[in-house]
PDB file of C-alpha atoms and ligand atoms in Angstrom:
ATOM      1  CA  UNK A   1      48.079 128.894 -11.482  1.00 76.00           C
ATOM      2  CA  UNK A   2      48.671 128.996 -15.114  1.00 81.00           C
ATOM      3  CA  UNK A   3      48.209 132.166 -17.222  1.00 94.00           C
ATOM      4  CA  UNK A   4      44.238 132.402 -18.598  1.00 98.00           C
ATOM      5  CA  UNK A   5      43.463 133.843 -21.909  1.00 98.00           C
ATOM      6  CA  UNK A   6      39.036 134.907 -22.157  1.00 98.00           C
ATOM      7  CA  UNK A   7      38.310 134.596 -25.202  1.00 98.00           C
ATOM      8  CA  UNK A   8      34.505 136.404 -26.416  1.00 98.00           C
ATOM      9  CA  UNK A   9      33.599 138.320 -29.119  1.00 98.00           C
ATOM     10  CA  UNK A  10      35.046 141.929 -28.862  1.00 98.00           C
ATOM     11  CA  UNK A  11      32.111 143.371 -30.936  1.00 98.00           C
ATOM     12  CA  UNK A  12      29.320 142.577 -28.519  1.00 98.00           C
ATOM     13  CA  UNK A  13      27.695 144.344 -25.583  1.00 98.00           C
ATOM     14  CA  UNK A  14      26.913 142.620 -23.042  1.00 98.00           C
ATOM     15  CA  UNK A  15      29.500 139.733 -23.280  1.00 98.00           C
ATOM     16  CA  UNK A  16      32.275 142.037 -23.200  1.00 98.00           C
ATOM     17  CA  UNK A  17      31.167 144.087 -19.941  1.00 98.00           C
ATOM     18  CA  UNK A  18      30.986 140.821 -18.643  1.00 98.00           C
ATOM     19  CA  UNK A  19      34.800 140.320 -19.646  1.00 98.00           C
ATOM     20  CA  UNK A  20      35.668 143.462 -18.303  1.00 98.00           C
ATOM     21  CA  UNK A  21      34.581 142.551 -15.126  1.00 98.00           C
ATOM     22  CA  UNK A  22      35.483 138.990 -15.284  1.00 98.00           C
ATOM     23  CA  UNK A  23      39.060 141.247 -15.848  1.00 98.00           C
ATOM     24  CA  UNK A  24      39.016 143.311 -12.993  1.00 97.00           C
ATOM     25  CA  UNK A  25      38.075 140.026 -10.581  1.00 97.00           C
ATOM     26  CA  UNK A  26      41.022 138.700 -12.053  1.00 96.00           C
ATOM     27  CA  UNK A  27      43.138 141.950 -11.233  1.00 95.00           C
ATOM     28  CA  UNK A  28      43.453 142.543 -14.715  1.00 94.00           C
ATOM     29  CA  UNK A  29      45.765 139.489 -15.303  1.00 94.00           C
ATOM     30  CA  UNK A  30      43.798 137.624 -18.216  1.00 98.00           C
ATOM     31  CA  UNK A  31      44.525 137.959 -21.737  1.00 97.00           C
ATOM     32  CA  UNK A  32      42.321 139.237 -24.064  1.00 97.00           C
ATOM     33  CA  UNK A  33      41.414 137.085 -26.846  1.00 98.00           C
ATOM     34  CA  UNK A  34      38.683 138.234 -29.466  1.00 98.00           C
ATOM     35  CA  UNK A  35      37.449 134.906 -31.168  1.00 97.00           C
ATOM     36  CA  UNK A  36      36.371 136.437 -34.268  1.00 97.00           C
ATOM     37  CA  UNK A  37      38.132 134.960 -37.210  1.00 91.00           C
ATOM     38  CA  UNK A  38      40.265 133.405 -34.945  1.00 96.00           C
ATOM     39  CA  UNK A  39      42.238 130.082 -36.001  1.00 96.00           C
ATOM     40  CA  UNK A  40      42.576 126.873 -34.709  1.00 96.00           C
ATOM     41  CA  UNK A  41      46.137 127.533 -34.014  1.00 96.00           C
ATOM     42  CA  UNK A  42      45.403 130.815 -32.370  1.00 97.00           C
ATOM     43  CA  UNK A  43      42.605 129.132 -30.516  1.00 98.00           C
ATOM     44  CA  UNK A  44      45.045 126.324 -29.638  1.00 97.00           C
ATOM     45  CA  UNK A  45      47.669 128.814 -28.232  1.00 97.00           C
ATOM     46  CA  UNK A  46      46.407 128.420 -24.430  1.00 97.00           C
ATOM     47  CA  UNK A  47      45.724 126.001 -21.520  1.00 97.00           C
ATOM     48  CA  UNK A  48      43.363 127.806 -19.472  1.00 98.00           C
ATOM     49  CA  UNK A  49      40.374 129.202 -21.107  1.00 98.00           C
ATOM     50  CA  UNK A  50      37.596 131.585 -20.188  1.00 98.00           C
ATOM     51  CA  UNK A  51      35.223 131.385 -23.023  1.00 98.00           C
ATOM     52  CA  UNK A  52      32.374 134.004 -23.228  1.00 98.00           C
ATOM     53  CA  UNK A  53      29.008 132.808 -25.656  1.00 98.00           C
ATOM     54  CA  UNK A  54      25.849 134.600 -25.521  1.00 98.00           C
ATOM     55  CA  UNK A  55      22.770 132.833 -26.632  1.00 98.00           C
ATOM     56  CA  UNK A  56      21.223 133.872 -30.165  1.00 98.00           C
ATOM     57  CA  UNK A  57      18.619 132.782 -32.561  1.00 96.00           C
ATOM     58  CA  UNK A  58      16.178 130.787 -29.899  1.00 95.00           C
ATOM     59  CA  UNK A  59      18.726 128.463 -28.443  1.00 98.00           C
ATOM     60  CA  UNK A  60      21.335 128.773 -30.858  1.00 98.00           C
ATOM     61  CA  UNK A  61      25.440 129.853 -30.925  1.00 98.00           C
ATOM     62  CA  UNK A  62      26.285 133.105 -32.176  1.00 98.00           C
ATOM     63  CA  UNK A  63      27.233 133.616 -35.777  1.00 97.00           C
ATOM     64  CA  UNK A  64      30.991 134.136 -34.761  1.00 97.00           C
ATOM     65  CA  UNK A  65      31.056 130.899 -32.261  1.00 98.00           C
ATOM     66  CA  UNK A  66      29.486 128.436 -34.995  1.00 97.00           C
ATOM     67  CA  UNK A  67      31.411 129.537 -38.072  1.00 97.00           C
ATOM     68  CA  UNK A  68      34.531 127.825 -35.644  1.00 97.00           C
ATOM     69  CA  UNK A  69      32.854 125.159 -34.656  1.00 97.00           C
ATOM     70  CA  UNK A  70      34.150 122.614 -37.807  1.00 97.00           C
ATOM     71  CA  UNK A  71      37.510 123.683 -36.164  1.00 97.00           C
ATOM     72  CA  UNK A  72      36.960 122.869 -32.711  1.00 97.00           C
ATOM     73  CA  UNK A  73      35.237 119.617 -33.506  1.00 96.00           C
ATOM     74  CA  UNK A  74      38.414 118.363 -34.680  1.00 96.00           C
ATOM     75  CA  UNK A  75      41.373 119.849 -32.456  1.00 97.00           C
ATOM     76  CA  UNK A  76      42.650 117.950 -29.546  1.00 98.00           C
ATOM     77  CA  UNK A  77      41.640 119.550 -26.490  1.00 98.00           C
ATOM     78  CA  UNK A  78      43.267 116.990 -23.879  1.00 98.00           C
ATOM     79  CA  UNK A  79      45.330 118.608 -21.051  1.00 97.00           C
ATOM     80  CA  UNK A  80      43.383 121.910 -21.463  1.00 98.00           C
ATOM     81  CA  UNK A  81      40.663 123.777 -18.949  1.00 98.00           C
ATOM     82  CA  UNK A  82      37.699 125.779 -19.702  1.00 98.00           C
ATOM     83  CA  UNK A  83      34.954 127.557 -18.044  1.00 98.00           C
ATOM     84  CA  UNK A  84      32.336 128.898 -19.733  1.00 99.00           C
ATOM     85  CA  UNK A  85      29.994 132.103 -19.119  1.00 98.00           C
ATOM     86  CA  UNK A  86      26.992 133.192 -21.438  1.00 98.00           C
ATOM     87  CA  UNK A  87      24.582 135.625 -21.787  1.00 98.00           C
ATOM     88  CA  UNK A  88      21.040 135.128 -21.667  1.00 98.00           C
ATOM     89  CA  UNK A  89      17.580 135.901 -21.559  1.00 98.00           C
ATOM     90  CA  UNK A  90      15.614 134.376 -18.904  1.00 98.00           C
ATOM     91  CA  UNK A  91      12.266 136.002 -19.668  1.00 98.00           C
ATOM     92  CA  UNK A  92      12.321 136.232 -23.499  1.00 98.00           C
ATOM     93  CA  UNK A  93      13.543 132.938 -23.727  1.00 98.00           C
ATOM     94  CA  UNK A  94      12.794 131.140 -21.065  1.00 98.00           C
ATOM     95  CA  UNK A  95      12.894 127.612 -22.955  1.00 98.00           C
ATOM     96  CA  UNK A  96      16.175 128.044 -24.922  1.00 98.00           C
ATOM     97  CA  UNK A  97      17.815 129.918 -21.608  1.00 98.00           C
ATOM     98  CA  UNK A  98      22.013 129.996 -21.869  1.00 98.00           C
ATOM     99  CA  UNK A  99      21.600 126.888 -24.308  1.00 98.00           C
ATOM    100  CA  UNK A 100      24.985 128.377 -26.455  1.00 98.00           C
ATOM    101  CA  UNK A 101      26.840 127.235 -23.089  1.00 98.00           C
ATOM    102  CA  UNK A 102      25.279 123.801 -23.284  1.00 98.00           C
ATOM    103  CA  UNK A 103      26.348 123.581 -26.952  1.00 98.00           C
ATOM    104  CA  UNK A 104      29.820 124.841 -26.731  1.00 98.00           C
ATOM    105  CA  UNK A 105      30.337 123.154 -23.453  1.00 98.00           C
ATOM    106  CA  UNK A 106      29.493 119.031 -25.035  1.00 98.00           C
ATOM    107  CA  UNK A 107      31.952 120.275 -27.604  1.00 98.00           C
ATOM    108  CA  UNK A 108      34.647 120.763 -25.294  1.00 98.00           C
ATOM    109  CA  UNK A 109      34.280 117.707 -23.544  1.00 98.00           C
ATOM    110  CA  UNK A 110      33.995 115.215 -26.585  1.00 98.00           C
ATOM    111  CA  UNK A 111      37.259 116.740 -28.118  1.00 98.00           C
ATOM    112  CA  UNK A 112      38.847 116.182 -24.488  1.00 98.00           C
ATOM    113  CA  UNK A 113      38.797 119.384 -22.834  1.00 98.00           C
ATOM    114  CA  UNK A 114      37.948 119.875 -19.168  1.00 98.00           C
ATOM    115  CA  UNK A 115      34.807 121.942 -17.914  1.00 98.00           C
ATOM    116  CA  UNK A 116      35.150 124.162 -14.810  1.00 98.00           C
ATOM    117  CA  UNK A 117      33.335 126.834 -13.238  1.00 98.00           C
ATOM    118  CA  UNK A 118      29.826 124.937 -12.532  1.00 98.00           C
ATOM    119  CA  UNK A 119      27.586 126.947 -10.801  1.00 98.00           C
ATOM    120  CA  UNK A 120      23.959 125.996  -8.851  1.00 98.00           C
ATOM    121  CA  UNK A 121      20.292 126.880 -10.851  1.00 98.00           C
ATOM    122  CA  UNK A 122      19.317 128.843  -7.729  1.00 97.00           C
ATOM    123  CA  UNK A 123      17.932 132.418  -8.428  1.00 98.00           C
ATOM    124  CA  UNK A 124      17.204 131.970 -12.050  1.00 98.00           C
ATOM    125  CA  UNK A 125      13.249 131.513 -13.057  1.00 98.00           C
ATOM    126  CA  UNK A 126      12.997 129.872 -16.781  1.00 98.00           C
ATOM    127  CA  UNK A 127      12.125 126.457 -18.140  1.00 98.00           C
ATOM    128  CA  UNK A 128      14.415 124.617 -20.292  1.00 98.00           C
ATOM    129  CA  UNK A 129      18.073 125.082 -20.605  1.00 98.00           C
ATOM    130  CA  UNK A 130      20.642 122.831 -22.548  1.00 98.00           C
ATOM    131  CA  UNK A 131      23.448 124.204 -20.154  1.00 98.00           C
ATOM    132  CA  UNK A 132      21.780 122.509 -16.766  1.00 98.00           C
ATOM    133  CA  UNK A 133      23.430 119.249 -15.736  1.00 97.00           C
ATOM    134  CA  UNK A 134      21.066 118.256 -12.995  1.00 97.00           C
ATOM    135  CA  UNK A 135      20.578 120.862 -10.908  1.00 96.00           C
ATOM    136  CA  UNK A 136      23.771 122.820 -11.780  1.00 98.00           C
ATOM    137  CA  UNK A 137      24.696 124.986 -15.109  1.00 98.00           C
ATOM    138  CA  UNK A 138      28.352 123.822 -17.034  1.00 98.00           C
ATOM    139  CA  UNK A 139      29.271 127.557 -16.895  1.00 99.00           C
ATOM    140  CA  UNK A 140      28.000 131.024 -15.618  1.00 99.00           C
ATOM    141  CA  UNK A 141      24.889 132.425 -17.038  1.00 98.00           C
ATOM    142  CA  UNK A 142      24.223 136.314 -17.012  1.00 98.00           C
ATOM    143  CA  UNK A 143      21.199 137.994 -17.544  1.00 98.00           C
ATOM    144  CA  UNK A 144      21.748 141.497 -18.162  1.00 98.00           C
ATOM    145  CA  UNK A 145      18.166 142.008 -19.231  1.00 98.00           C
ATOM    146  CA  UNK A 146      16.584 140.869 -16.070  1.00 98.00           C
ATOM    147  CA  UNK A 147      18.871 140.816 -13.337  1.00 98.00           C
ATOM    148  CA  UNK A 148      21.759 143.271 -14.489  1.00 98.00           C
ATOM    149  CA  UNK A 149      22.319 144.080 -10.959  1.00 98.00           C
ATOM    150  CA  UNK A 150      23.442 140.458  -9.763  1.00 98.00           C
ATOM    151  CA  UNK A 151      26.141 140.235 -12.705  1.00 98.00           C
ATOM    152  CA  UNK A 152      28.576 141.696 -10.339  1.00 97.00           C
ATOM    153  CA  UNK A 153      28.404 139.602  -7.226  1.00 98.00           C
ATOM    154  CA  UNK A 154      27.777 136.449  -9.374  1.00 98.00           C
ATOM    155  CA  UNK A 155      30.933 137.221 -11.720  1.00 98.00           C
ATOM    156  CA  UNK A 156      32.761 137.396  -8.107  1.00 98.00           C
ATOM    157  CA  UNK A 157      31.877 134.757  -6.397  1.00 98.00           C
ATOM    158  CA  UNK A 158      33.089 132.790 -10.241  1.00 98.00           C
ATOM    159  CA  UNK A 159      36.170 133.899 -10.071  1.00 98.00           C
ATOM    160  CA  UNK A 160      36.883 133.101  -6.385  1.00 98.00           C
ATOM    161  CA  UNK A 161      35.992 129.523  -7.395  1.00 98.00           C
ATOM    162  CA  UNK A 162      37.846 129.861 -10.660  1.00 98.00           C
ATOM    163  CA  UNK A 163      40.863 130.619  -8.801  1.00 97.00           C
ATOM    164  CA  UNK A 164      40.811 127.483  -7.117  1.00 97.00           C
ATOM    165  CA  UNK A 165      39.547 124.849  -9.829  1.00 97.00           C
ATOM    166  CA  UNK A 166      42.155 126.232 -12.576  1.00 97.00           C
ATOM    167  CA  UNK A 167      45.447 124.905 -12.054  1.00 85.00           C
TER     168      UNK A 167
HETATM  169  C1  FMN B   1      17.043 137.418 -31.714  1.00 59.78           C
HETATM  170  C2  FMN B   1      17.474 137.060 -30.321  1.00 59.78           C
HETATM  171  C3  FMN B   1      17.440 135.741 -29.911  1.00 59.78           C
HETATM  172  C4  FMN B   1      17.834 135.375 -28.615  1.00 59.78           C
HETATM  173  N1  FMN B   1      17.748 134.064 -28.218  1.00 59.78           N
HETATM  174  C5  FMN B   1      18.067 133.753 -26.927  1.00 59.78           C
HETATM  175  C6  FMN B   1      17.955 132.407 -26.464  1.00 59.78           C
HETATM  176  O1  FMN B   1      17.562 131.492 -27.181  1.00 59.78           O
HETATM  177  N2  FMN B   1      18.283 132.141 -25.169  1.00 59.78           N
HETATM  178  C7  FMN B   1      18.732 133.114 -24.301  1.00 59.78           C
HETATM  179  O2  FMN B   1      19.018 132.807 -23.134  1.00 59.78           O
HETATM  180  N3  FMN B   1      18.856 134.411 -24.733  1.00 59.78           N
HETATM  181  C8  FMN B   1      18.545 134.730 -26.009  1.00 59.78           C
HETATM  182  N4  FMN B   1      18.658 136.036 -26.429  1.00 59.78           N
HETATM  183  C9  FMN B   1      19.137 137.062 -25.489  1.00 59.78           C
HETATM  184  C10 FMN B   1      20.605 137.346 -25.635  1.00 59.78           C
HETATM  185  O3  FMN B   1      21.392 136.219 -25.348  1.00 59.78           O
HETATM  186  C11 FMN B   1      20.982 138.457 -24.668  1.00 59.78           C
HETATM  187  O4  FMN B   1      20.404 139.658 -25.131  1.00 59.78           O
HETATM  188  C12 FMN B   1      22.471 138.637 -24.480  1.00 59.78           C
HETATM  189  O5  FMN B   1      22.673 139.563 -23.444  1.00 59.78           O
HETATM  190  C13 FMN B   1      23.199 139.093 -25.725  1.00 59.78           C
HETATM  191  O6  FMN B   1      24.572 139.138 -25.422  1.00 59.78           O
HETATM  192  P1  FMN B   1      25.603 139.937 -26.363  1.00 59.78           P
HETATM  193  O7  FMN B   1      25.189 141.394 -26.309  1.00 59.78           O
HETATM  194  O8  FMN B   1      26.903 139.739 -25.694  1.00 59.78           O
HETATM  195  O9  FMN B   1      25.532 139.326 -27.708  1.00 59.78           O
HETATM  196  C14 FMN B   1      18.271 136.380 -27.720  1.00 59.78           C
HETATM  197  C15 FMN B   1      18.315 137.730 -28.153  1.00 59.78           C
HETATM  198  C16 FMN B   1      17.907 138.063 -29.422  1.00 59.78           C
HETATM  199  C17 FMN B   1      17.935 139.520 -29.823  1.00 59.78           C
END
């Protein structure tokens, strides 16, 4: 397996306990990317990604994500991997849940990146989400507000199947 890089906003909460354990799953192997201000060229630097994008503003990227998104909707992305995890709420916003990995995810794939790291809608109660592909999310979804406690196993049983789908 190639090296990884996660890349996620270093200033926010819960996104970046998620990356630490995403980290330690990893056995503290991944680089650590914050994708504030970042470049394209930084942001072109890898060819495995782990990219971390909470949901904000009722269904909406974060401020950080969107002010790159002119970038990324004009780099190549061919021959590169990426799964996606986001925070969300599933009971304050149940119709906008995880959209931001929706968004960032149809991105990725119409500049020619590949999506990883799918994972089944079971054990989530909400009622819209742009991140749902039939009956499986395009990344992970964590709710720290509502179900803290499964962040853990769910982050490892990711990275298990991260570890085989990245190459
Ligand atoms: C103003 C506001 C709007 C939000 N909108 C959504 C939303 O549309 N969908 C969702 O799933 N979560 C939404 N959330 C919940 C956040 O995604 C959640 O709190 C997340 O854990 C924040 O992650 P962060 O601390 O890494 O930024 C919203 C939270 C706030 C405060």
């Amino acid at each position: 397996m190639k090296d990884i890089a996660i890349l996620y906003s270093f200033n926010t909460q819960k996104t970046s306990r998620a990356a630490k354990m995403i980290q330690e799953s990893f056995g503290g192997k991944l680089k650590q990317v914050n994708v504030e201000n970042i470049t394209k060229e930084e942001f072109l630097a890898y060819e495995n990604y782990i990219l971390g994008v909470p949901t904000w503003f009722d269904g909406e990227l974060p401020n950080y994500w969107d002010e790159f998104m002119p970038d990324l909707e004009e780099v190549n992305l061919k021959g590169k991997t990426f799964a996606l995890y986001g925070a969300g709420d599933q009971v304050g916003y149940p119709e906008n849940f995880v959209d931001a990995i929706g968004l960032l995810g149809k991105v990725i794939e119409e500049r020619g990146g590949k999506l990883i790291g799918f994972t089944k809608n079971e054990g989530y109660t909400f009622e819209n989400s742009k991140a749902l592909r039939g009956d499986v999310f395009c990344g992970l979804p964590l709710d720290f507000e509502n179900q803290a406690r499964q962040a853990k196993p769910r982050i490892a049983a990711w990275v298990e199947q991260l570890k085989k789908e990245f190459k």
